[in-house]
Short mmCIF file of C-alpha atoms and ligand atoms in Angstrom, two decimals:
data_model
loop_
_atom_site.label_atom_id
_atom_site.label_comp_id
_atom_site.label_asym_id
_atom_site.label_seq_id
_atom_site.Cartn_x
_atom_site.Cartn_y
_atom_site.Cartn_z
CA UNK A 1259 34.63 -0.45 22.47
CA UNK A 1260 34.63 0.60 18.79
CA UNK A 1261 31.28 1.98 17.67
CA UNK A 1262 29.34 0.01 15.11
CA UNK A 1263 28.80 0.99 11.49
CA UNK A 1264 25.58 2.79 10.63
CA UNK A 1265 22.77 1.00 8.82
CA UNK A 1266 20.99 3.67 6.76
CA UNK A 1267 17.22 3.43 6.74
CA UNK A 1268 15.66 4.56 3.46
CA UNK A 1269 11.89 4.71 3.70
CA UNK A 1270 9.89 4.40 0.49
CA UNK A 1271 6.35 4.34 1.92
CA UNK A 1272 5.52 7.51 0.00
CA UNK A 1273 6.80 6.11 -3.30
CA UNK A 1274 6.82 2.29 -3.54
CA UNK A 1275 4.22 2.11 -0.74
CA UNK A 1276 1.97 4.34 -2.78
CA UNK A 1277 2.24 1.85 -5.65
CA UNK A 1278 -0.01 -0.54 -3.68
CA UNK A 1279 -3.30 -0.58 -5.59
CA UNK A 1280 -5.55 2.10 -4.12
CA UNK A 1281 -2.99 3.48 -1.62
CA UNK A 1282 -2.58 6.86 -3.25
CA UNK A 1283 -2.07 9.72 -0.82
CA UNK A 1284 -2.69 13.43 -1.14
CA UNK A 1285 0.10 15.98 -0.89
CA UNK A 1286 -0.87 16.94 2.67
CA UNK A 1287 -1.13 13.32 3.77
CA UNK A 1288 2.36 12.70 2.41
CA UNK A 1289 3.70 15.66 4.34
CA UNK A 1290 2.17 14.32 7.55
CA UNK A 1291 3.70 10.90 7.05
CA UNK A 1292 7.06 12.46 6.12
CA UNK A 1293 7.05 14.52 9.33
CA UNK A 1294 6.40 11.37 11.32
CA UNK A 1295 9.27 9.57 9.55
CA UNK A 1296 11.48 12.55 10.33
CA UNK A 1297 10.50 12.33 14.01
CA UNK A 1298 11.52 8.66 13.83
CA UNK A 1299 14.93 9.84 12.52
CA UNK A 1300 14.63 7.94 9.26
CA UNK A 1301 17.74 8.84 7.25
CA UNK A 1302 16.21 9.12 3.79
CA UNK A 1303 12.58 9.62 2.77
CA UNK A 1304 11.74 8.72 -0.83
CA UNK A 1305 8.87 11.14 -1.31
CA UNK A 1306 7.64 10.09 -4.76
CA UNK A 1307 8.19 9.93 -8.48
CA UNK A 1308 7.94 13.56 -9.62
CA UNK A 1309 7.52 12.66 -13.30
CA UNK A 1310 4.38 10.63 -12.56
CA UNK A 1311 1.99 13.58 -12.44
CA UNK A 1312 1.69 17.19 -11.34
CA UNK A 1313 0.30 15.93 -8.03
CA UNK A 1314 3.36 13.73 -7.46
CA UNK A 1315 5.69 16.58 -8.36
CA UNK A 1316 3.95 18.89 -5.88
CA UNK A 1317 4.01 16.23 -3.17
CA UNK A 1318 7.76 15.75 -3.49
CA UNK A 1319 8.21 19.52 -3.46
CA UNK A 1320 6.01 19.87 -0.36
CA UNK A 1321 7.88 17.12 1.50
CA UNK A 1322 11.21 18.67 0.46
CA UNK A 1323 10.02 21.97 1.94
CA UNK A 1324 8.61 20.54 5.17
CA UNK A 1325 11.38 18.11 6.14
CA UNK A 1326 14.60 19.42 7.66
CA UNK A 1327 16.44 16.57 9.31
CA UNK A 1328 16.06 13.68 6.85
CA UNK A 1329 17.33 13.59 3.28
CA UNK A 1330 14.47 13.80 0.78
CA UNK A 1331 14.71 11.64 -2.32
CA UNK A 1332 12.89 11.66 -5.66
CA UNK A 1333 12.75 8.71 -8.06
CA UNK A 1334 13.58 9.11 -11.75
CA UNK A 1335 13.89 6.66 -14.59
CA UNK A 1336 17.22 6.95 -16.39
CA UNK A 1337 15.76 9.59 -18.66
CA UNK A 1338 16.70 13.28 -18.87
CA UNK A 1339 13.09 14.47 -18.50
CA UNK A 1340 12.59 12.39 -15.31
CA UNK A 1341 15.85 13.50 -13.76
CA UNK A 1342 15.22 17.18 -14.49
CA UNK A 1343 11.74 16.90 -12.99
CA UNK A 1344 13.10 15.23 -9.86
CA UNK A 1345 15.86 17.84 -9.56
CA UNK A 1346 13.29 20.62 -9.83
CA UNK A 1347 10.92 19.10 -7.24
CA UNK A 1348 13.77 18.61 -4.78
CA UNK A 1349 15.05 22.20 -5.00
CA UNK A 1350 13.63 23.26 -1.59
CA UNK A 1351 15.25 20.30 0.23
CA UNK A 1352 18.01 20.93 2.76
CA UNK A 1353 19.48 17.59 1.74
CA UNK A 1354 18.34 16.04 -1.55
CA UNK A 1355 18.96 12.72 -3.27
CA UNK A 1356 18.04 11.65 -6.79
CA UNK A 1357 17.40 7.94 -7.21
CA UNK A 1358 17.66 6.86 -10.82
CA UNK A 1359 17.19 3.38 -12.22
CA UNK A 1360 17.17 1.23 -15.32
CA UNK A 1361 16.48 -2.49 -15.66
CA UNK A 1362 19.41 -4.87 -16.10
CA UNK A 1363 17.84 -8.35 -16.24
CA UNK A 1364 17.72 -10.13 -19.61
CA UNK A 1365 13.93 -10.29 -19.60
CA UNK A 1366 13.48 -6.59 -18.77
CA UNK A 1367 16.12 -5.41 -21.25
CA UNK A 1368 14.75 -7.55 -24.06
CA UNK A 1369 10.99 -7.34 -23.54
CA UNK A 1370 10.44 -4.05 -21.75
CA UNK A 1371 13.30 -1.76 -22.75
CA UNK A 1372 14.19 -3.37 -26.08
CA UNK A 1373 17.73 -2.28 -25.50
CA UNK A 1374 21.12 -3.97 -25.74
CA UNK A 1375 23.48 -4.29 -22.78
CA UNK A 1376 25.71 -1.55 -24.21
CA UNK A 1377 22.77 0.82 -24.55
CA UNK A 1378 21.69 0.15 -20.95
CA UNK A 1379 25.17 0.87 -19.61
CA UNK A 1380 25.41 4.05 -21.65
CA UNK A 1381 22.00 5.28 -20.48
CA UNK A 1382 22.78 4.46 -16.85
CA UNK A 1383 26.02 6.47 -16.98
CA UNK A 1384 24.30 9.42 -18.67
CA UNK A 1385 21.51 9.39 -16.06
CA UNK A 1386 23.91 9.44 -13.12
CA UNK A 1387 25.92 12.27 -14.69
CA UNK A 1388 22.80 14.32 -15.32
CA UNK A 1389 21.55 13.74 -11.75
CA UNK A 1390 24.94 14.91 -10.46
CA UNK A 1391 24.12 18.28 -12.02
CA UNK A 1392 21.44 18.68 -9.33
CA UNK A 1393 23.01 17.00 -6.29
CA UNK A 1394 26.08 15.03 -5.29
CA UNK A 1395 23.82 12.56 -3.57
CA UNK A 1396 22.90 10.19 -6.40
CA UNK A 1397 21.60 6.65 -5.99
CA UNK A 1398 21.49 4.16 -8.83
CA UNK A 1399 19.37 0.98 -9.00
CA UNK A 1400 19.79 -1.78 -11.57
CA UNK A 1401 16.12 -2.76 -11.62
CA UNK A 1402 15.46 -6.51 -11.32
CA UNK A 1403 19.05 -7.01 -10.11
CA UNK A 1404 17.87 -10.18 -8.40
CA UNK A 1405 17.40 -11.78 -11.84
CA UNK A 1406 20.27 -10.05 -13.64
CA UNK A 1407 23.43 -11.76 -14.88
CA UNK A 1408 26.25 -11.30 -12.38
CA UNK A 1409 28.96 -10.14 -14.81
CA UNK A 1410 26.67 -7.61 -16.46
CA UNK A 1411 25.55 -6.33 -13.06
CA UNK A 1412 29.21 -5.81 -12.08
CA UNK A 1413 29.83 -3.95 -15.34
CA UNK A 1414 26.89 -1.55 -14.90
CA UNK A 1415 27.63 -0.89 -11.25
CA UNK A 1416 31.33 -0.21 -11.79
CA UNK A 1417 30.41 2.24 -14.57
CA UNK A 1418 27.84 4.18 -12.55
CA UNK A 1419 30.12 4.44 -9.53
CA UNK A 1420 32.74 5.88 -11.87
CA UNK A 1421 30.11 8.32 -13.13
CA UNK A 1422 29.49 9.50 -9.56
CA UNK A 1423 26.75 7.34 -7.97
CA UNK A 1424 27.37 7.14 -4.23
CA UNK A 1425 24.67 4.61 -3.34
CA UNK A 1426 24.12 1.40 -5.28
CA UNK A 1427 20.78 -0.16 -4.58
CA UNK A 1428 20.25 -3.84 -5.41
CA UNK A 1429 16.52 -4.43 -5.94
CA UNK A 1430 14.85 -7.81 -5.83
CA UNK A 1431 12.10 -6.21 -7.88
CA UNK A 1432 9.89 -9.28 -8.22
CA UNK A 1433 10.58 -10.86 -4.81
CA UNK A 1434 12.19 -13.92 -6.40
CA UNK A 1435 15.30 -14.31 -4.28
CA UNK A 1436 16.03 -16.60 -1.33
CA UNK A 1437 17.92 -15.20 1.70
CA UNK A 1438 21.26 -17.05 1.48
CA UNK A 1439 21.42 -16.46 -2.28
CA UNK A 1440 20.51 -12.76 -2.11
CA UNK A 1441 22.94 -12.09 0.74
CA UNK A 1442 25.71 -13.81 -1.15
CA UNK A 1443 24.88 -11.83 -4.33
CA UNK A 1444 25.40 -8.57 -2.44
CA UNK A 1445 28.59 -9.87 -0.82
CA UNK A 1446 30.01 -10.99 -4.18
CA UNK A 1447 29.18 -7.65 -5.82
CA UNK A 1448 31.04 -5.77 -3.08
CA UNK A 1449 33.97 -8.15 -3.38
CA UNK A 1450 34.22 -8.21 -7.18
CA UNK A 1451 33.53 -4.62 -8.23
CA UNK A 1452 36.89 -2.82 -8.14
CA UNK A 1453 35.49 0.59 -7.03
CA UNK A 1454 32.79 -0.79 -4.68
CA UNK A 1455 34.46 0.97 -1.73
CA UNK A 1456 33.37 4.33 -3.22
CA UNK A 1457 29.67 3.56 -2.72
CA UNK A 1458 27.29 2.34 -0.07
CA UNK A 1459 25.45 -0.82 -1.06
CA UNK A 1460 21.73 -0.85 -0.45
CA UNK A 1461 18.93 -3.39 -0.89
CA UNK A 1462 15.29 -3.07 -1.90
CA UNK A 1463 13.35 -6.31 -1.52
CA UNK A 1464 9.80 -7.15 -2.51
CA UNK A 1465 7.72 -9.61 -0.57
CA UNK A 1466 6.19 -11.87 -3.23
CA UNK A 1467 7.48 -14.99 -1.44
CA UNK A 1468 7.19 -13.44 2.03
CA UNK A 1469 10.99 -13.11 2.17
CA UNK A 1470 11.56 -9.37 1.83
CA UNK A 1471 12.75 -8.83 5.41
CA UNK A 1472 14.81 -12.06 5.47
CA UNK A 1473 16.48 -11.15 2.17
CA UNK A 1474 17.23 -7.61 3.38
CA UNK A 1475 18.76 -8.86 6.63
CA UNK A 1476 20.81 -11.46 4.81
CA UNK A 1477 22.20 -8.69 2.60
CA UNK A 1478 23.05 -6.63 5.69
CA UNK A 1479 25.04 -9.59 7.02
CA UNK A 1480 26.95 -9.54 3.71
CA UNK A 1481 27.84 -5.84 3.80
CA UNK A 1482 24.75 -3.86 2.68
CA UNK A 1483 24.61 -0.64 4.71
CA UNK A 1484 21.28 0.76 3.51
CA UNK A 1485 17.91 -0.96 3.56
CA UNK A 1486 14.95 0.34 1.60
CA UNK A 1487 11.71 -0.44 3.35
CA UNK A 1488 8.19 0.79 4.05
CA UNK A 1489 5.96 1.25 7.07
CA UNK A 1490 3.68 -1.80 7.52
CA UNK A 1491 5.45 -3.41 4.54
CA UNK A 1492 3.25 -1.45 2.13
CA UNK A 1493 4.28 -1.54 -1.52
CA UNK A 1494 3.80 -2.82 -5.04
CA UNK A 1495 1.96 -6.21 -5.09
CA UNK A 1496 2.84 -8.10 -1.86
CA UNK A 1497 4.75 -5.07 -0.63
CA UNK A 1498 8.29 -4.20 0.42
CA UNK A 1499 10.40 -5.16 3.42
CA UNK A 1500 8.70 -3.76 6.48
CA UNK A 1501 10.67 -0.99 8.17
CA UNK A 1502 9.58 -1.96 11.66
CA UNK A 1503 10.67 -5.58 11.23
CA UNK A 1504 14.08 -4.74 9.73
CA UNK A 1505 14.83 -2.11 12.36
CA UNK A 1506 13.72 -4.18 15.33
CA UNK A 1507 15.54 -7.30 14.10
CA UNK A 1508 18.79 -5.34 13.89
CA UNK A 1509 18.19 -3.68 17.26
CA UNK A 1510 17.09 -6.84 19.07
CA UNK A 1511 19.87 -9.02 17.62
CA UNK A 1512 22.87 -6.77 18.13
CA UNK A 1513 24.79 -9.97 18.89
CA UNK A 1514 24.39 -10.90 15.21
CA UNK A 1515 24.59 -7.57 13.35
CA UNK A 1516 27.72 -5.45 13.26
CA UNK A 1517 25.78 -2.27 12.45
CA UNK A 1518 22.99 -0.24 14.05
CA UNK A 1519 20.29 2.21 12.97
CA UNK A 1520 19.92 5.63 14.54
CA UNK A 1521 16.13 5.40 14.68
CA UNK A 1522 13.85 6.50 17.50
CA UNK A 1523 11.90 3.25 17.62
CA UNK A 1524 9.24 4.67 19.94
CA UNK A 1525 7.81 6.41 16.87
CA UNK A 1526 7.15 3.10 15.09
CA UNK A 1527 3.64 2.33 16.33
CA UNK A 1528 2.28 5.91 15.98
CA UNK A 1529 3.67 6.07 12.43
CA UNK A 1530 2.27 2.65 11.56
CA UNK A 1531 -1.17 3.77 12.79
CA UNK A 1532 -0.94 6.99 10.83
CA UNK A 1533 -0.04 5.19 7.60
CA UNK A 1534 -2.83 2.68 8.12
CA UNK A 1535 -5.41 5.41 8.76
CA UNK A 1536 -4.32 7.53 5.81
CA UNK A 1537 -4.08 4.71 3.27
CA UNK A 1538 -6.98 2.65 4.62
CA UNK A 1539 -4.74 -0.45 4.62
CA UNK A 1540 -5.39 -2.13 7.97
CA UNK A 1541 -2.59 -3.86 9.88
CA UNK A 1542 -3.30 -7.54 10.51
CA UNK A 1543 -3.54 -8.25 14.28
CA UNK A 1544 -0.69 -10.79 14.24
CA UNK A 1545 1.70 -8.56 12.26
CA UNK A 1546 5.12 -8.44 13.94
CA UNK A 1547 5.86 -5.30 16.01
CA UNK A 1548 2.81 -3.23 15.01
CA UNK A 1549 -0.09 -5.74 15.02
CA UNK A 1550 -2.60 -5.41 17.86
CA UNK A 1551 -1.59 -8.88 19.15
CA UNK A 1552 2.17 -8.42 18.77
CA UNK A 1553 2.62 -8.04 22.53
CA UNK A 1554 -0.57 -9.74 23.76
CA UNK A 1555 -0.28 -13.01 25.66
CA UNK A 1556 -3.27 -15.28 25.50
CA UNK A 1557 -2.09 -18.48 27.13
CA UNK A 1558 -2.17 -18.63 30.92
CA UNK A 1559 1.32 -20.12 31.02
CA UNK A 1560 2.71 -17.25 28.96
CA UNK A 1561 0.88 -14.63 31.05
CA UNK A 1562 2.20 -16.18 34.24
CA UNK A 1563 5.75 -16.25 32.83
CA UNK A 1564 5.63 -12.64 31.68
CA UNK A 1565 4.35 -11.48 35.06
CA UNK A 1566 7.25 -13.23 36.81
CA UNK A 1567 9.91 -12.09 34.35
CA UNK A 1568 8.90 -10.50 31.06
CA UNK A 1569 11.95 -11.90 29.21
CA UNK A 1570 10.46 -15.40 29.51
CA UNK A 1571 8.24 -14.73 26.53
CA UNK A 1572 9.08 -11.20 25.35
CA UNK A 1573 12.15 -10.36 23.30
CA UNK A 1574 11.29 -6.66 22.95
CA UNK A 1575 9.52 -4.16 25.15
CA UNK A 1576 6.20 -2.88 23.81
CA UNK A 1577 7.05 0.65 24.97
CA UNK A 1578 10.30 0.62 22.96
CA UNK A 1579 8.29 0.47 19.73
CA UNK A 1580 5.78 3.05 20.90
CA UNK A 1581 2.84 1.03 22.17
CA UNK A 1582 2.50 3.30 25.20
CA UNK A 1583 2.20 6.31 22.95
CA UNK A 1584 -1.51 5.81 22.36
CA UNK A 1585 -2.63 8.50 24.84
CA UNK A 1586 -5.80 10.50 24.96
CA UNK A 1587 -4.83 13.80 23.45
CA UNK A 1588 -7.99 15.86 23.29
CA UNK A 1589 -11.59 15.82 24.43
CA UNK A 1590 -14.87 17.64 24.39
CA UNK A 1591 -13.51 20.58 26.38
CA UNK A 1592 -10.38 21.09 24.33
CA UNK A 1593 -10.29 24.48 22.69
CA UNK A 1594 -9.19 25.64 19.28
CA UNK A 1595 -5.69 26.37 20.55
CA UNK A 1596 -5.12 22.89 21.96
CA UNK A 1597 -6.53 21.43 18.72
CA UNK A 1598 -4.23 23.52 16.56
CA UNK A 1599 -1.15 22.84 18.74
CA UNK A 1600 -1.62 19.06 18.56
CA UNK A 1601 -2.11 19.18 14.81
CA UNK A 1602 1.04 21.30 14.47
CA UNK A 1603 2.92 18.63 16.40
CA UNK A 1604 1.54 16.00 14.03
CA UNK A 1605 2.81 17.96 11.03
CA UNK A 1606 -0.64 19.02 9.80
CA UNK A 1607 -0.48 22.24 7.83
CA UNK A 1608 -3.70 24.01 6.86
CA UNK A 1609 -3.80 25.95 3.62
CA UNK A 1610 -6.12 28.57 5.13
CA UNK A 1611 -7.79 29.66 8.35
CA UNK A 1612 -11.06 28.52 6.80
CA UNK A 1613 -9.74 24.94 6.50
CA UNK A 1614 -8.67 25.01 10.15
CA UNK A 1615 -12.13 26.25 11.16
CA UNK A 1616 -13.82 23.46 9.21
CA UNK A 1617 -11.58 20.84 10.80
CA UNK A 1618 -12.25 22.31 14.25
CA UNK A 1619 -16.01 22.19 13.66
CA UNK A 1620 -15.70 18.52 12.64
CA UNK A 1621 -13.59 17.89 15.75
CA UNK A 1622 -16.25 19.41 18.02
CA UNK A 1623 -18.89 17.30 16.35
CA UNK A 1624 -16.81 14.16 16.90
CA UNK A 1625 -15.99 15.09 20.50
CA UNK A 1626 -19.73 15.29 21.23
CA UNK A 1627 -20.05 11.64 20.22
CA UNK A 1628 -16.71 10.32 21.47
CA UNK A 1629 -15.17 11.28 24.80
CA UNK A 1630 -11.54 10.57 24.18
CA UNK A 1631 -9.90 11.75 20.98
CA UNK A 1632 -6.62 10.09 20.01
CA UNK A 1633 -4.04 11.03 17.40
CA UNK A 1634 -5.52 8.37 15.09
CA UNK A 1635 -8.91 10.11 15.29
CA UNK A 1636 -7.27 13.41 14.41
CA UNK A 1637 -5.56 11.94 11.35
CA UNK A 1638 -8.82 10.48 10.09
CA UNK A 1639 -10.63 13.75 10.75
CA UNK A 1640 -8.06 15.89 8.97
CA UNK A 1641 -8.00 13.62 5.90
CA UNK A 1642 -11.77 13.68 5.74
CA UNK A 1643 -12.02 17.45 6.13
CA UNK A 1644 -9.59 17.83 3.21
CA UNK A 1645 -11.66 15.50 1.00
CA UNK A 1646 -14.86 17.39 1.84
CA UNK A 1647 -13.46 20.50 0.19
CA UNK A 1648 -13.35 19.13 -3.34
CA UNK A 1649 -16.13 16.63 -3.50
CA UNK A 1650 -18.27 16.41 -6.59
CA UNK A 1651 -20.74 14.22 -4.80
CA UNK A 1652 -21.46 15.15 -1.15
CA UNK A 1653 -23.44 13.44 1.56
CA UNK A 1654 -26.29 15.65 2.76
CA UNK A 1655 -28.39 13.27 4.88
CA UNK A 1656 -28.65 9.57 5.61
CA UNK A 1657 -31.15 7.44 7.48
CA UNK A 1658 -30.64 3.72 7.72
CA UNK A 1659 -33.01 1.35 9.40
CA UNK A 1660 -32.53 -2.23 10.51
CA UNK A 1661 -34.88 -4.19 12.72
CA UNK A 1662 -34.99 -7.92 13.40
CA UNK A 1663 -37.36 -9.68 11.02
CA UNK A 1664 -37.57 -6.67 8.66
CA UNK A 1665 -35.68 -5.86 5.47
CA UNK A 1666 -33.02 -3.21 6.10
CA UNK A 1667 -33.69 0.08 4.40
CA UNK A 1668 -31.79 3.32 3.76
CA UNK A 1669 -32.67 6.76 2.48
CA UNK A 1670 -29.94 9.09 1.33
CA UNK A 1671 -29.72 12.66 0.05
CA UNK A 1672 -26.67 13.64 -1.95
CA UNK A 1673 -25.56 16.86 -3.50
CA UNK A 1674 -24.29 15.91 -6.96
CA UNK A 1675 -22.47 18.72 -8.69
CA UNK A 1676 -24.45 21.18 -6.59
CA UNK A 1677 -27.92 19.59 -7.10
CA UNK A 1678 -29.64 17.72 -4.28
CA UNK A 1679 -31.05 14.27 -5.07
CA UNK A 1680 -32.72 11.76 -2.77
CA UNK A 1681 -33.23 8.04 -3.13
CA UNK A 1682 -34.10 5.09 -0.94
CA UNK A 1683 -33.41 1.42 -1.22
CA UNK A 1684 -33.55 -1.84 0.66
CA UNK A 1685 -30.65 -4.27 0.91
CA UNK A 1686 -29.13 -7.28 2.65
CA UNK A 1687 -28.10 -5.02 5.52
CA UNK A 1688 -28.10 -1.26 6.23
CA UNK A 1689 -24.72 -0.81 4.49
CA UNK A 1690 -25.86 -2.68 1.40
CA UNK A 1691 -29.09 -0.64 1.34
CA UNK A 1692 -27.07 2.58 1.62
CA UNK A 1693 -24.76 1.62 -1.25
CA UNK A 1694 -27.76 0.66 -3.42
CA UNK A 1695 -29.40 4.03 -2.69
CA UNK A 1696 -26.19 5.86 -3.63
CA UNK A 1697 -25.90 3.88 -6.88
CA UNK A 1698 -29.53 4.65 -7.61
CA UNK A 1699 -28.61 8.34 -7.69
CA UNK A 1700 -25.12 8.23 -9.16
CA UNK A 1701 -25.39 5.18 -11.47
CA UNK A 1702 -21.59 4.83 -11.57
CA UNK A 1703 -21.77 1.11 -12.39
CA UNK A 1704 -18.45 0.74 -10.58
CA UNK A 1705 -17.68 -2.69 -9.24
CA UNK A 1706 -17.23 -3.04 -5.48
CA UNK A 1707 -13.98 -4.98 -4.97
CA UNK A 1708 -13.40 -4.58 -1.27
CA UNK A 1709 -15.31 -3.47 1.79
CA UNK A 1710 -13.57 -3.52 5.16
CA UNK A 1711 -14.26 -2.07 8.59
CA UNK A 1712 -11.78 -1.51 11.38
CA UNK A 1713 -11.98 0.35 14.61
CA UNK A 1714 -9.53 3.24 14.72
CA UNK A 1715 -8.98 3.03 18.46
CA UNK A 1716 -10.44 0.75 21.13
CA UNK A 1717 -13.85 0.71 22.81
CA UNK A 1718 -17.37 0.63 21.45
CA UNK A 1719 -17.44 4.39 20.98
CA UNK A 1720 -14.38 4.12 18.71
CA UNK A 1721 -14.71 5.46 15.20
CA UNK A 1722 -15.18 2.77 12.60
CA UNK A 1723 -12.85 3.22 9.69
CA UNK A 1724 -14.25 1.88 6.44
CA UNK A 1725 -12.33 1.21 3.25
CA UNK A 1726 -14.18 0.73 -0.01
CA UNK A 1727 -12.40 -0.29 -3.20
CA UNK A 1728 -14.15 0.38 -6.50
CA UNK A 1729 -13.11 -0.62 -9.96
CA UNK A 1730 -14.28 0.89 -13.21
CA UNK A 1731 -12.78 0.61 -16.69
CA UNK A 1732 -9.53 -0.86 -15.36
CA UNK A 1733 -9.06 1.88 -12.76
CA UNK A 1734 -8.97 0.96 -9.07
CA UNK A 1735 -9.61 3.50 -6.33
CA UNK A 1736 -9.86 3.22 -2.57
CA UNK A 1737 -12.19 5.39 -0.53
CA UNK A 1738 -12.02 5.89 3.23
CA UNK A 1739 -14.58 7.10 5.71
CA UNK A 1740 -14.63 7.21 9.46
CA UNK A 1741 -17.41 7.84 11.91
CA UNK A 1742 -18.68 6.51 15.22
CA UNK A 1743 -21.64 5.28 13.14
CA UNK A 1744 -20.50 2.45 10.82
CA UNK A 1745 -23.24 3.00 8.22
CA UNK A 1746 -22.30 6.67 8.00
CA UNK A 1747 -18.60 5.75 7.73
CA UNK A 1748 -19.48 3.31 4.93
CA UNK A 1749 -21.42 5.94 2.99
CA UNK A 1750 -18.54 8.40 3.35
CA UNK A 1751 -16.04 5.77 2.13
CA UNK A 1752 -18.20 4.86 -0.89
CA UNK A 1753 -18.61 8.52 -1.84
CA UNK A 1754 -14.92 9.20 -1.36
CA UNK A 1755 -14.09 6.41 -3.82
CA UNK A 1756 -16.76 7.60 -6.27
CA UNK A 1757 -15.38 11.14 -6.16
CA UNK A 1758 -11.94 9.81 -7.06
CA UNK A 1759 -13.40 7.94 -10.04
CA UNK A 1760 -14.98 11.14 -11.35
CA UNK A 1761 -11.61 12.93 -11.55
CA UNK A 1762 -9.58 11.63 -14.49
CA UNK A 1763 -6.15 10.59 -13.29
CA UNK A 1764 -3.15 10.99 -15.57
CA UNK A 1765 -0.36 9.24 -13.71
CA UNK A 1766 2.72 7.45 -14.99
CA UNK A 1767 3.99 4.30 -13.33
CA UNK A 1768 7.75 4.46 -12.67
CA UNK A 1769 8.36 0.92 -13.86
CA UNK A 1770 6.44 1.21 -17.12
CA UNK A 1771 9.02 2.47 -19.53
CA UNK A 1772 7.88 5.06 -22.09
O1 KIV B 2120 11.34 -2.67 -7.04
C1 KIV B 2120 12.11 -1.95 -7.70
O2 KIV B 2120 12.96 -2.42 -8.47
C2 KIV B 2120 11.97 -0.52 -7.55
C3 KIV B 2120 13.04 0.31 -8.17
C4 KIV B 2120 12.51 1.55 -8.76
C5 KIV B 2120 14.13 0.54 -7.18
O3 KIV B 2120 11.07 -0.05 -6.89
ZN1 ZN B 2121 10.18 -1.59 -5.58
#
């Protein structure tokens, strides 16, 4: 039997995923996620937009250094300065790709770029040629292709293939398309562009109408051989097509698709958990593949059916997507060596022995309160240890009191820029009282936009993972904190967000053209 064509999986969790408000990740967190994507055998990892900031540049560089088996990609607008920056950041990569883009829809060209069609074509060609000076592996995206005029799209794509682009990505940037229409758009492009056989066609769908996965799959049925997607469907606004859904649809319905991915799907759930813990974006319980209920059967009839023959109600096996992977990894008696070995396996790299010692001390403290330590606990612990290092405002002590019939009360001591300050406050609950006491000291006047609590693993001794979103002067930041004590986790999350607000952030958005 002839083997099937390959469907290339291009993960953009670290780039488009990071464009979700508040989902910014540190360099080390990005490396950990990239290592997990590499373990999953993802073909291409889009590690960031190097021109955005020094931090983004360094993250792409660090991922390019750490990853060996996947191609590492950097995004660049069709501008010399962006392309040179991406080329520079990708230097350490074993296999590098530059992804350059320019908008092609009438509204984007007229209102955002203020450029004519001829100018856009010229700039697209120049960008691809410049990127080719760094690597042969160049991808071009006509941004907002889903709302572009067909003939113009054909003209741009033919020109950039001639200039050397080897992947043509068709983005539905605003999530406007409908599956049959988007699939047919991709099919018609492949059919009508004379040199389309010299490039692989890719799709990049946003989820504004909840159709990102359906649109991507429809395009695959019409000849697309690369899908751009993110773990947990993270991404700008309503997000991108979710990697786990695209991959499992293609794998489960091999009777429909004439291509296959080379992914190790057992890495899906651990990677989903890692991304959720690092970004603080929880996964809804009924989310396909990775939600806590995705393989849970509530109704007696279903349970009975599954016990007799699992195929009665299950189309996939939970273990094939990594649900069995949630094993206890460490405990109270684990030593420094076991701790370090597991973190090595998870792709955690410490900058110094001192950082490792700090993380180990935090691990011992956690293990005293929680018997079984899972990978998810380790990810939360490592992220938190890294934050602790550069905090302007640190938690020194916290007491919170709640008793039936009495007003909850909290007293907190913080070290603010090296000086200790204490305050106490009452509130609607112990968390509210704690936040009021913090504000009493810091007086940030930031607006609390979101407060959410999730348990990292199962059981009542699980760590609670709190996400706090603060807004001030148009800037939105997310803070995360985890602890077996929810009030403590909440204080940590609030302080983490406050510390981010203190540091001015100079970061360009890839789709804002300047
Ligand atoms: O959504 C989009 O159009 C993008 C491009 C940069 C590919 O993210
Ligand atoms: Zn996008």
